[in-house]
C-alpha positions as a Python dict, from the first residue, in 0.01 Angstrom:
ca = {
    (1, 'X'): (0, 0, 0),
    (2, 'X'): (26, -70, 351),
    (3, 'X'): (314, 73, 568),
    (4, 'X'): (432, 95, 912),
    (5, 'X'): (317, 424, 1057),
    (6, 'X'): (545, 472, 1394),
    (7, 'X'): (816, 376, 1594),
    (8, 'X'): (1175, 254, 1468),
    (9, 'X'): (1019, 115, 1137),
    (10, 'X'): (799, 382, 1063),
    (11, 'X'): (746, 414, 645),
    (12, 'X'): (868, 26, 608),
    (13, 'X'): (587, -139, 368),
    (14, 'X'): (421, -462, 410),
    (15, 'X'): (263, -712, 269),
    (16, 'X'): (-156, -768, 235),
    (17, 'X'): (-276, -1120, 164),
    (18, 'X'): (-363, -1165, -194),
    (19, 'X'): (-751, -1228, -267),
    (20, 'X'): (-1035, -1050, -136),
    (21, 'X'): (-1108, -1234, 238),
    (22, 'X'): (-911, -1011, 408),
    (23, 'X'): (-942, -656, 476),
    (24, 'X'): (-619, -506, 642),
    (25, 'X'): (-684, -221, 885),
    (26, 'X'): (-578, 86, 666),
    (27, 'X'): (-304, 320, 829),
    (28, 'X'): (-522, 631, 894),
    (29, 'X'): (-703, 376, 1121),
    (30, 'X'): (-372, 187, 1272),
    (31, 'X'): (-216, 568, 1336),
    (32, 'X'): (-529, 670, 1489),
    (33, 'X'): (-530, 371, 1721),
    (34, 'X'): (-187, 389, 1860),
    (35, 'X'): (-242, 825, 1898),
    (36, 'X'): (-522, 680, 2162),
    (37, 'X'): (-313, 420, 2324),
    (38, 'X'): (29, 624, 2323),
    (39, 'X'): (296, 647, 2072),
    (40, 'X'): (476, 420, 2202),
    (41, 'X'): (444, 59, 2421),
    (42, 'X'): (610, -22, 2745),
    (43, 'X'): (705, -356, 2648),
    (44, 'X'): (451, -663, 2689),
    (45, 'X'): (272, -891, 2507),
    (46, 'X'): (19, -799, 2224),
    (47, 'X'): (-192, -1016, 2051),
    (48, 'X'): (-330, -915, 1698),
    (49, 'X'): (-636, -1098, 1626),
    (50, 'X'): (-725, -1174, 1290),
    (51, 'X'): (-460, -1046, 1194),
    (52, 'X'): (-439, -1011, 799),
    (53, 'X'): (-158, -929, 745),
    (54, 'X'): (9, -879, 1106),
    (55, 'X'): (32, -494, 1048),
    (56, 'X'): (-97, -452, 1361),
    (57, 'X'): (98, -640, 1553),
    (58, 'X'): (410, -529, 1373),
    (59, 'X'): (286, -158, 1401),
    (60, 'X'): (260, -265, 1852),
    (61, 'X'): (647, -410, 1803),
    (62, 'X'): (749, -114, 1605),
    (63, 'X'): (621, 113, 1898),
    (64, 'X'): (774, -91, 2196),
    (65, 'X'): (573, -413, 2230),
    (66, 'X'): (779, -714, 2352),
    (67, 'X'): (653, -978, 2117),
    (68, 'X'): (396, -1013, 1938),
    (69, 'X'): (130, -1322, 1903),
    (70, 'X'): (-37, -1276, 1527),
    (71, 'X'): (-363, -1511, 1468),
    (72, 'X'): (-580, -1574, 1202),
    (73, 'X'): (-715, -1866, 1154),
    (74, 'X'): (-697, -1809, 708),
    (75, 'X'): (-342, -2004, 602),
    (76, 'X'): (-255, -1721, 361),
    (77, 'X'): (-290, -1477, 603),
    (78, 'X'): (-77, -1604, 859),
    (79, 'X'): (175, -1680, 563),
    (80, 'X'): (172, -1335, 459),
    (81, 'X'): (235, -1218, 839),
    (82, 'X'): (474, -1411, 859),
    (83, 'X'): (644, -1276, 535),
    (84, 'X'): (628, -960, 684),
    (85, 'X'): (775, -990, 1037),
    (86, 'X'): (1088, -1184, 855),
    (87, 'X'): (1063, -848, 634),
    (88, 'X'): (1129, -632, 957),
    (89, 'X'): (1376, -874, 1122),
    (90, 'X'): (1105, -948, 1346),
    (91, 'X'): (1069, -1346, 1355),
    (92, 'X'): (1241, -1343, 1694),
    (93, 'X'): (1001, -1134, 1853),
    (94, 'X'): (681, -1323, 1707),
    (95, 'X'): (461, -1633, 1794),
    (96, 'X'): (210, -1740, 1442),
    (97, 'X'): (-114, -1908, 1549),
    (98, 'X'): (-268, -2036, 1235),
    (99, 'X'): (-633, -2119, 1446),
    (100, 'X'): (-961, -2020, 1521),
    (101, 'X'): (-885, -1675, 1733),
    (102, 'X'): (-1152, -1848, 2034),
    (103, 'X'): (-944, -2127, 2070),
    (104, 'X'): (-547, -1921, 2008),
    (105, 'X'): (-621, -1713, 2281),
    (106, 'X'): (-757, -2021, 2498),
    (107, 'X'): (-427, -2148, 2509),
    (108, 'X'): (-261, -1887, 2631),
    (109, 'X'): (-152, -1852, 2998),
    (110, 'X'): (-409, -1657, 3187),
    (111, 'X'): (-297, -1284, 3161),
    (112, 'X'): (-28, -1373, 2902),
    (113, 'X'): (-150, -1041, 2656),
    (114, 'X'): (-100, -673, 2768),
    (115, 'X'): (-291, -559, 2499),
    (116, 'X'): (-557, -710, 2239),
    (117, 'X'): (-598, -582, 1888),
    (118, 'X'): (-929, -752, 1738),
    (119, 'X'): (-1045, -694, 1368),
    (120, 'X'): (-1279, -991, 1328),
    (121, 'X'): (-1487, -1034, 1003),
    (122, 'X'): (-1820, -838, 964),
    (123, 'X'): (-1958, -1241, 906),
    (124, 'X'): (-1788, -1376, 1269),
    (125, 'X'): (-2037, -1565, 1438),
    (126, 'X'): (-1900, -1667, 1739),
    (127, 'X'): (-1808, -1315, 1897),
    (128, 'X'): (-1935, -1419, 2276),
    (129, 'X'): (-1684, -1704, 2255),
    (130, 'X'): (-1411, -1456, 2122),
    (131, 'X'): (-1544, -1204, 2378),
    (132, 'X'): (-1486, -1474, 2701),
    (133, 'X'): (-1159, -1555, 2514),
    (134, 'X'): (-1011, -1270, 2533),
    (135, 'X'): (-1104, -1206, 2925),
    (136, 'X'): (-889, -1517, 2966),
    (137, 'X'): (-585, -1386, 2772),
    (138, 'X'): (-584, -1046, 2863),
    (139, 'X'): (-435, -886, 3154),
    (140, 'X'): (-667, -774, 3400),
    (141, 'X'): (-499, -415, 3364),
    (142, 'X'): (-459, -479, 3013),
    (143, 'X'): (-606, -329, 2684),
    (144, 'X'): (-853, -490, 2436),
    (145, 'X'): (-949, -257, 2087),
    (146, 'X'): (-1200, -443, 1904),
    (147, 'X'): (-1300, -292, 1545),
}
């Protein structure tokens, strides 16, 4: 079962896409994460990446992100995220890209993102597109964690 492991909805569960395409980052791996980066966000922008289920995205919001941008480019996946940001009351506070994560974060403004969260499939071919993509999105202060 996946849950929210900090910040003002910490223990809140969420939704995983049903099937076996996804693999949602578990929450040893989410709280581990966000110990590196800081407990909590100073506002901004985060983008979650092939996203699954958005747990990482909602796990940046919990801790103090702005808004979040959640993009995958699998419909049930970005159905499921968006199941579970109207879950936390977040809808208001998040953007769904259902798109190839190369092309989402190539329509972003230059420097839109503060911080990146990337879990791409082991199969992903195009990771030198997705790599150049996310130089474009990013901040040039910004943070990018790629799994």
């Amino acid at each position: 079962m996946l849950r929210i492991t900090g910040g003002t909805w910490r223990g809140r569960h969420l939704k995983a896409p049903k099937g076996d395409k996804t693999r949602p980052t578990s929450d040893m791996v989410r709280q581990a994460i966000f110990n590196l980066l800081g407990q909590t966000l100073d506002g901004g922008v985060v983008v979650d990446v092939c996203c699954g289920s958005g747990a990482m995205g909602l796990e940046a919001l919990s801790r103090g992100a702005d808004h979040a941008i959640l993009v995958d480019r699998a419909r049930v996946a970005v159905d499921t995220a968006r199941d579970n940001a109207l879950l936390r009351a977040a809808q208001d506070r998040v953007t769904l890209l259902c798109a190839e994560a190369s092309r989402a974060l190539a329509s972003l403004p230059p420097g839109h993102a503060a911080l990146a969260l990337v879990d791409p499939p082991y199969a992903l071919q195009e990771r030198h597109g997705l790599l150049e993509a996310l130089v474009h999105a990013v901040a040039v202060d910004g943070t990018v964690v790629f799994e």
